[in-house]
């Protein structure tokens, strides 16, 4: 072959096509995940430890936090407004969790904040939330060194005493709803792309 011959070998062409498709997938996945993140507010409750008692206490605190927050968020149709409301009521949220801890006789302190943090993919009965960074109401119990519990406080995909709610009528846009319910082959692929994007950015961010 002439050293100035710039024609691609078949395997080089295939590799370029695969890389282009992969990069396009990452771009689409990143867009989908960010679009969803703009619409939801996660709930993140961290137990004091992994003991059976502390894990059971975590669920009681979760229920108290959800019961406290639900009336404030009733009728809210904007994630940023929901976040402002919760920011104004962080003391009451902490107090609701603290009341449970005190009632059960534990010496732990409950702390609440609104923050941005990374969540792994979370699959529920009827829907799944792709991995990525989300704004979250974070509730820490004591040392906050135990397994955590997470769901979505806005829109209310969690309710008191259960893991999740049916998401079909909770005000998400059609694109976001189809992504989390994975109701077509196209959206299964886009969900996987969102996972790849989030995993890649998390690894790069951790280096």
XYZ file of C-alpha atoms in Angstrom:
207
model
C 0.000 0.000 0.000
C 1.247 3.455 -0.863
C 2.238 5.298 2.296
C 0.025 8.213 1.182
C -3.026 5.968 0.765
C -5.604 7.277 3.263
C -8.290 4.715 2.574
C -9.637 3.051 5.717
C -9.466 -0.659 6.244
C -12.877 -2.318 6.870
C -12.122 -2.910 10.546
C -11.077 0.733 10.978
C -14.317 1.911 9.417
C -16.342 -0.407 11.659
C -14.449 0.837 14.722
C -15.121 4.458 13.791
C -18.835 3.757 13.304
C -19.041 1.951 16.654
C -17.263 4.826 18.427
C -19.533 7.388 16.765
C -22.649 5.458 17.807
C -21.301 5.099 21.355
C -20.536 8.808 21.658
C -23.977 9.661 20.297
C -25.505 7.284 22.830
C -23.601 8.980 25.656
C -24.730 12.397 24.448
C -28.388 11.336 24.293
C -28.139 9.544 27.640
C -26.592 12.547 29.343
C -29.316 14.810 27.972
C -32.089 12.434 29.107
C -30.696 12.065 32.626
C -30.174 15.819 33.073
C -33.663 16.505 31.758
C -35.114 14.079 34.283
C -32.953 15.513 37.074
C -34.438 18.948 36.373
C -37.924 17.538 37.094
C -37.418 15.508 40.269
C -36.211 15.927 43.827
C -34.829 12.795 45.427
C -35.111 11.670 49.056
C -32.027 10.185 50.713
C -32.258 8.836 54.271
C -29.076 7.488 55.882
C -29.275 5.174 58.882
C -26.922 5.464 61.851
C -25.568 1.957 61.171
C -26.433 -1.357 59.535
C -27.782 -2.937 62.696
C -31.343 -4.290 62.424
C -32.508 -1.733 64.976
C -30.962 1.236 63.178
C -32.275 0.082 59.808
C -35.796 -0.255 61.225
C -35.466 3.198 62.797
C -34.441 4.604 59.405
C -37.761 3.511 57.905
C -39.702 5.098 60.751
C -37.814 8.361 60.227
C -38.503 8.086 56.485
C -42.227 7.796 57.128
C -42.185 10.777 59.485
C -40.288 12.908 56.950
C -42.664 11.986 54.126
C -45.718 12.650 56.303
C -44.289 16.060 57.228
C -43.392 17.015 53.652
C -46.462 15.785 51.760
C -48.857 18.611 52.796
C -46.323 21.306 51.864
C -45.788 19.822 48.408
C -49.446 19.223 47.616
C -50.353 20.989 44.372
C -46.762 22.040 43.588
C -45.929 21.690 39.889
C -42.328 22.889 39.775
C -39.231 21.167 41.178
C -37.488 24.409 42.076
C -40.558 25.617 43.971
C -40.682 22.285 45.811
C -37.039 22.730 46.740
C -37.621 26.268 48.031
C -40.493 25.071 50.193
C -38.452 22.240 51.677
C -35.519 24.591 52.251
C -37.792 26.813 54.322
C -38.938 23.797 56.363
C -35.691 21.932 56.975
C -35.918 22.569 60.706
C -39.418 21.021 60.841
C -38.245 18.047 58.772
C -35.352 17.421 61.129
C -37.673 17.836 64.100
C -40.109 15.265 62.701
C -37.320 12.721 62.349
C -35.870 13.661 65.732
C -39.223 13.073 67.409
C -39.193 9.483 66.139
C -35.625 8.904 67.325
C -36.390 10.386 70.768
C -39.602 8.381 71.089
C -37.724 5.158 70.370
C -35.082 6.043 72.950
C -32.010 6.456 70.731
C -29.344 9.123 71.402
C -28.990 10.106 67.741
C -29.289 13.528 66.148
C -31.258 13.944 62.908
C -29.969 16.422 60.337
C -31.566 17.517 57.066
C -30.232 19.416 54.070
C -30.825 19.968 50.380
C -27.833 18.943 48.331
C -26.677 17.516 45.025
C -25.419 13.950 45.132
C -24.890 10.899 42.952
C -27.468 8.119 43.000
C -27.032 4.651 41.462
C -29.780 3.250 39.265
C -32.817 2.433 41.405
C -35.437 -0.027 40.142
C -38.918 -0.101 41.638
C -41.949 -2.236 40.844
C -43.331 -0.090 38.016
C -40.479 2.260 37.158
C -36.751 2.867 37.455
C -34.644 6.001 37.918
C -31.354 6.078 35.969
C -28.118 6.713 37.809
C -26.767 10.239 37.966
C -26.550 13.420 39.978
C -29.804 14.748 41.403
C -30.907 17.393 43.852
C -31.977 15.647 47.022
C -33.466 16.091 50.452
C -30.806 14.309 52.505
C -31.691 13.162 56.016
C -28.868 11.838 58.212
C -29.480 9.864 61.403
C -26.668 9.808 63.960
C -23.364 8.768 62.380
C -25.125 8.175 59.028
C -22.887 5.159 58.359
C -25.572 2.594 57.561
C -27.249 1.560 54.331
C -29.370 4.350 52.953
C -32.856 4.549 51.520
C -33.820 6.655 48.552
C -36.791 7.472 46.412
C -38.364 10.625 44.956
C -40.027 13.164 47.222
C -41.109 15.366 44.279
C -43.135 14.402 42.324
C -44.417 12.128 45.122
C -43.216 8.734 43.881
C -42.844 7.680 47.532
C -45.577 7.604 50.134
C -45.660 6.816 53.822
C -45.030 3.175 54.658
C -44.305 1.947 51.115
C -41.364 1.825 48.728
C -42.964 3.540 45.745
C -46.129 4.787 44.079
C -47.499 4.374 40.570
C -45.891 7.209 38.545
C -48.370 7.415 35.676
C -50.247 10.543 36.762
C -47.718 12.500 38.787
C -47.011 15.376 36.406
C -43.741 14.308 34.799
C -43.369 15.251 31.160
C -44.086 12.589 28.568
C -40.393 12.150 27.757
C -39.371 11.737 31.408
C -42.290 9.412 32.164
C -41.502 7.179 29.207
C -37.839 7.072 30.235
C -38.462 5.909 33.806
C -41.192 3.427 32.875
C -39.178 2.064 29.906
C -42.340 1.411 27.903
C -40.740 0.970 24.455
C -37.557 -0.571 22.996
C -36.328 2.912 22.096
C -36.545 4.052 25.686
C -34.903 0.909 27.039
C -31.904 1.852 24.883
C -32.043 5.483 25.994
C -32.241 4.391 29.631
C -29.121 2.269 29.147
C -27.376 5.212 27.500
C -28.269 7.374 30.511
C -26.759 4.741 32.810
C -23.538 4.582 30.777
C -23.251 8.360 30.755
C -23.753 8.616 34.517
C -21.325 5.811 35.297
C -18.687 7.363 33.042
C -19.037 10.864 34.509
C -19.004 9.462 38.061
C -15.751 7.573 37.382
C -14.141 10.576 35.729
C -15.281 12.824 38.552
C -13.811 10.469 41.146
C -10.347 10.404 39.603
